[in-house]
Amino acid sequence: MKRKTIRNHKDFFTTPDDPAYANHYFIVKAKNAVKKDSRYGIIASKRSFKLAVQRNRAKRRLRDCIAANENLMAPTKDYIFIARV
């Protein structure tokens, strides 16, 4: 199943009550989906990655990680992935 991406800026906002997981490479925040479909959004900020090449590489790696672990994601949640250095 191909997941949809979050395109709207306001959909990236989460509340402090939303569950989160962090490791050395990324932070994941989950929130209830607005629709029945789950979506994901990827953030790789210029503050963390100075060069566009680095930001694109981080996003590409996160997309690969999402595709490999898609079966672990709940279908009723939206996920925000924040890349880290």
mmCIF file with all atom_site columns, C-alpha atoms in Angstrom:
data_model
loop_
_atom_site.group_PDB
_atom_site.id
_atom_site.type_symbol
_atom_site.label_atom_id
_atom_site.label_alt_id
_atom_site.label_comp_id
_atom_site.label_asym_id
_atom_site.label_entity_id
_atom_site.label_seq_id
_atom_site.pdbx_PDB_ins_code
_atom_site.Cartn_x
_atom_site.Cartn_y
_atom_site.Cartn_z
_atom_site.occupancy
_atom_site.B_iso_or_equiv
_atom_site.pdbx_formal_charge
_atom_site.auth_seq_id
_atom_site.auth_comp_id
_atom_site.auth_asym_id
_atom_site.auth_atom_id
_atom_site.pdbx_PDB_model_num
ATOM 1  C CA . MET A 1 1  ? 0.000  0.000  0.000  1.00 0.00 ? 1  MET A CA 1
ATOM 2  C CA . LYS A 1 2  ? 1.399  3.364  -0.988 1.00 0.00 ? 2  LYS A CA 1
ATOM 3  C CA . ARG A 1 3  ? 1.012  5.958  1.733  1.00 0.00 ? 3  ARG A CA 1
ATOM 4  C CA . LYS A 1 4  ? 0.058  9.530  0.990  1.00 0.00 ? 4  LYS A CA 1
ATOM 5  C CA . THR A 1 5  ? 2.258  12.418 2.021  1.00 0.00 ? 5  THR A CA 1
ATOM 6  C CA . ILE A 1 6  ? 1.211  15.424 4.060  1.00 0.00 ? 6  ILE A CA 1
ATOM 7  C CA . ARG A 1 7  ? 1.348  18.492 1.835  1.00 0.00 ? 7  ARG A CA 1
ATOM 8  C CA . ASN A 1 8  ? -0.551 21.083 3.856  1.00 0.00 ? 8  ASN A CA 1
ATOM 9  C CA . HIS A 1 9  ? 1.519  23.166 6.289  1.00 0.00 ? 9  HIS A CA 1
ATOM 10 C CA . LYS A 1 10 ? -1.116 23.184 9.037  1.00 0.00 ? 10 LYS A CA 1
ATOM 11 C CA . ASP A 1 11 ? -1.230 19.364 9.063  1.00 0.00 ? 11 ASP A CA 1
ATOM 12 C CA . PHE A 1 12 ? 2.371  19.244 10.302 1.00 0.00 ? 12 PHE A CA 1
ATOM 13 C CA . PHE A 1 13 ? 1.468  20.710 13.685 1.00 0.00 ? 13 PHE A CA 1
ATOM 14 C CA . THR A 1 14 ? 1.202  18.284 16.592 1.00 0.00 ? 14 THR A CA 1
ATOM 15 C CA . THR A 1 15 ? 0.240  18.733 20.211 1.00 0.00 ? 15 THR A CA 1
ATOM 16 C CA . PRO A 1 16 ? 2.443  17.863 23.205 1.00 0.00 ? 16 PRO A CA 1
ATOM 17 C CA . ASP A 1 17 ? -0.005 15.067 24.042 1.00 0.00 ? 17 ASP A CA 1
ATOM 18 C CA . ASP A 1 18 ? 0.729  13.235 20.767 1.00 0.00 ? 18 ASP A CA 1
ATOM 19 C CA . PRO A 1 19 ? 3.045  10.245 21.182 1.00 0.00 ? 19 PRO A CA 1
ATOM 20 C CA . ALA A 1 20 ? 6.619  10.677 19.986 1.00 0.00 ? 20 ALA A CA 1
ATOM 21 C CA . TYR A 1 21 ? 9.688  8.523  19.547 1.00 0.00 ? 21 TYR A CA 1
ATOM 22 C CA . ALA A 1 22 ? 13.237 9.782  19.084 1.00 0.00 ? 22 ALA A CA 1
ATOM 23 C CA . ASN A 1 23 ? 16.574 8.224  18.249 1.00 0.00 ? 23 ASN A CA 1
ATOM 24 C CA . HIS A 1 24 ? 19.860 9.519  16.903 1.00 0.00 ? 24 HIS A CA 1
ATOM 25 C CA . TYR A 1 25 ? 18.626 9.778  13.292 1.00 0.00 ? 25 TYR A CA 1
ATOM 26 C CA . PHE A 1 26 ? 15.059 11.067 13.465 1.00 0.00 ? 26 PHE A CA 1
ATOM 27 C CA . ILE A 1 27 ? 12.069 11.987 15.615 1.00 0.00 ? 27 ILE A CA 1
ATOM 28 C CA . VAL A 1 28 ? 8.642  10.481 14.895 1.00 0.00 ? 28 VAL A CA 1
ATOM 29 C CA . LYS A 1 29 ? 5.432  12.113 16.048 1.00 0.00 ? 29 LYS A CA 1
ATOM 30 C CA . ALA A 1 30 ? 2.079  10.427 15.537 1.00 0.00 ? 30 ALA A CA 1
ATOM 31 C CA . LYS A 1 31 ? -1.315 12.073 15.616 1.00 0.00 ? 31 LYS A CA 1
ATOM 32 C CA . ASN A 1 32 ? -4.827 10.965 14.777 1.00 0.00 ? 32 ASN A CA 1
ATOM 33 C CA . ALA A 1 33 ? -5.561 11.063 11.073 1.00 0.00 ? 33 ALA A CA 1
ATOM 34 C CA . VAL A 1 34 ? -8.006 13.665 9.814  1.00 0.00 ? 34 VAL A CA 1
ATOM 35 C CA . LYS A 1 35 ? -9.367 11.189 7.272  1.00 0.00 ? 35 LYS A CA 1
ATOM 36 C CA . LYS A 1 36 ? -9.406 7.395  7.391  1.00 0.00 ? 36 LYS A CA 1
ATOM 37 C CA . ASP A 1 37 ? -6.148 7.209  5.400  1.00 0.00 ? 37 ASP A CA 1
ATOM 38 C CA . SER A 1 38 ? -2.843 7.534  7.169  1.00 0.00 ? 38 SER A CA 1
ATOM 39 C CA . ARG A 1 39 ? -0.262 9.941  5.793  1.00 0.00 ? 39 ARG A CA 1
ATOM 40 C CA . TYR A 1 40 ? 3.314  10.874 6.545  1.00 0.00 ? 40 TYR A CA 1
ATOM 41 C CA . GLY A 1 41 ? 5.332  14.059 6.402  1.00 0.00 ? 41 GLY A CA 1
ATOM 42 C CA . ILE A 1 42 ? 9.098  14.495 6.340  1.00 0.00 ? 42 ILE A CA 1
ATOM 43 C CA . ILE A 1 43 ? 10.981 17.489 7.705  1.00 0.00 ? 43 ILE A CA 1
ATOM 44 C CA . ALA A 1 44 ? 14.676 18.069 7.036  1.00 0.00 ? 44 ALA A CA 1
ATOM 45 C CA . SER A 1 45 ? 15.421 21.627 8.091  1.00 0.00 ? 45 SER A CA 1
ATOM 46 C CA . LYS A 1 46 ? 18.081 23.922 6.747  1.00 0.00 ? 46 LYS A CA 1
ATOM 47 C CA . ARG A 1 47 ? 19.159 24.541 10.309 1.00 0.00 ? 47 ARG A CA 1
ATOM 48 C CA . SER A 1 48 ? 20.142 20.886 10.732 1.00 0.00 ? 48 SER A CA 1
ATOM 49 C CA . PHE A 1 49 ? 21.372 20.222 7.190  1.00 0.00 ? 49 PHE A CA 1
ATOM 50 C CA . LYS A 1 50 ? 23.158 23.193 5.632  1.00 0.00 ? 50 LYS A CA 1
ATOM 51 C CA . LEU A 1 51 ? 23.357 21.847 2.076  1.00 0.00 ? 51 LEU A CA 1
ATOM 52 C CA . ALA A 1 52 ? 20.423 20.840 -0.115 1.00 0.00 ? 52 ALA A CA 1
ATOM 53 C CA . VAL A 1 53 ? 22.250 17.616 -0.976 1.00 0.00 ? 53 VAL A CA 1
ATOM 54 C CA . GLN A 1 54 ? 22.283 16.664 2.707  1.00 0.00 ? 54 GLN A CA 1
ATOM 55 C CA . ARG A 1 55 ? 18.591 17.511 3.169  1.00 0.00 ? 55 ARG A CA 1
ATOM 56 C CA . ASN A 1 56 ? 17.609 15.489 0.110  1.00 0.00 ? 56 ASN A CA 1
ATOM 57 C CA . ARG A 1 57 ? 19.692 12.514 1.249  1.00 0.00 ? 57 ARG A CA 1
ATOM 58 C CA . ALA A 1 58 ? 18.069 12.596 4.700  1.00 0.00 ? 58 ALA A CA 1
ATOM 59 C CA . LYS A 1 59 ? 14.574 12.713 3.174  1.00 0.00 ? 59 LYS A CA 1
ATOM 60 C CA . ARG A 1 60 ? 15.390 9.908  0.750  1.00 0.00 ? 60 ARG A CA 1
ATOM 61 C CA . ARG A 1 61 ? 16.663 7.697  3.578  1.00 0.00 ? 61 ARG A CA 1
ATOM 62 C CA . LEU A 1 62 ? 13.569 8.405  5.668  1.00 0.00 ? 62 LEU A CA 1
ATOM 63 C CA . ARG A 1 63 ? 11.313 7.502  2.725  1.00 0.00 ? 63 ARG A CA 1
ATOM 64 C CA . ASP A 1 64 ? 13.181 4.200  2.348  1.00 0.00 ? 64 ASP A CA 1
ATOM 65 C CA . CYS A 1 65 ? 12.794 3.533  6.069  1.00 0.00 ? 65 CYS A CA 1
ATOM 66 C CA . ILE A 1 66 ? 9.065  4.282  5.875  1.00 0.00 ? 66 ILE A CA 1
ATOM 67 C CA . ALA A 1 67 ? 8.617  1.960  2.903  1.00 0.00 ? 67 ALA A CA 1
ATOM 68 C CA . ALA A 1 68 ? 10.487 -0.866 4.653  1.00 0.00 ? 68 ALA A CA 1
ATOM 69 C CA . ASN A 1 69 ? 8.521  -0.531 7.914  1.00 0.00 ? 69 ASN A CA 1
ATOM 70 C CA . GLU A 1 70 ? 5.140  0.381  6.507  1.00 0.00 ? 70 GLU A CA 1
ATOM 71 C CA . ASN A 1 71 ? 3.465  -2.645 8.094  1.00 0.00 ? 71 ASN A CA 1
ATOM 72 C CA . LEU A 1 72 ? 4.316  -1.331 11.598 1.00 0.00 ? 72 LEU A CA 1
ATOM 73 C CA . MET A 1 73 ? 2.457  1.951  11.087 1.00 0.00 ? 73 MET A CA 1
ATOM 74 C CA . ALA A 1 74 ? -1.142 2.270  12.273 1.00 0.00 ? 74 ALA A CA 1
ATOM 75 C CA . PRO A 1 75 ? -3.655 3.010  9.481  1.00 0.00 ? 75 PRO A CA 1
ATOM 76 C CA . THR A 1 76 ? -5.493 5.600  11.610 1.00 0.00 ? 76 THR A CA 1
ATOM 77 C CA . LYS A 1 77 ? -2.487 7.813  12.383 1.00 0.00 ? 77 LYS A CA 1
ATOM 78 C CA . ASP A 1 78 ? -0.615 10.581 10.581 1.00 0.00 ? 78 ASP A CA 1
ATOM 79 C CA . TYR A 1 79 ? 3.152  10.495 11.111 1.00 0.00 ? 79 TYR A CA 1
ATOM 80 C CA . ILE A 1 80 ? 5.655  13.341 11.105 1.00 0.00 ? 80 ILE A CA 1
ATOM 81 C CA . PHE A 1 81 ? 9.313  12.373 10.665 1.00 0.00 ? 81 PHE A CA 1
ATOM 82 C CA . ILE A 1 82 ? 11.902 15.007 11.618 1.00 0.00 ? 82 ILE A CA 1
ATOM 83 C CA . ALA A 1 83 ? 15.408 14.249 10.353 1.00 0.00 ? 83 ALA A CA 1
ATOM 84 C CA . ARG A 1 84 ? 18.395 14.790 12.635 1.00 0.00 ? 84 ARG A CA 1
ATOM 85 C CA . VAL A 1 85 ? 22.109 15.141 11.949 1.00 0.00 ? 85 VAL A CA 1
#
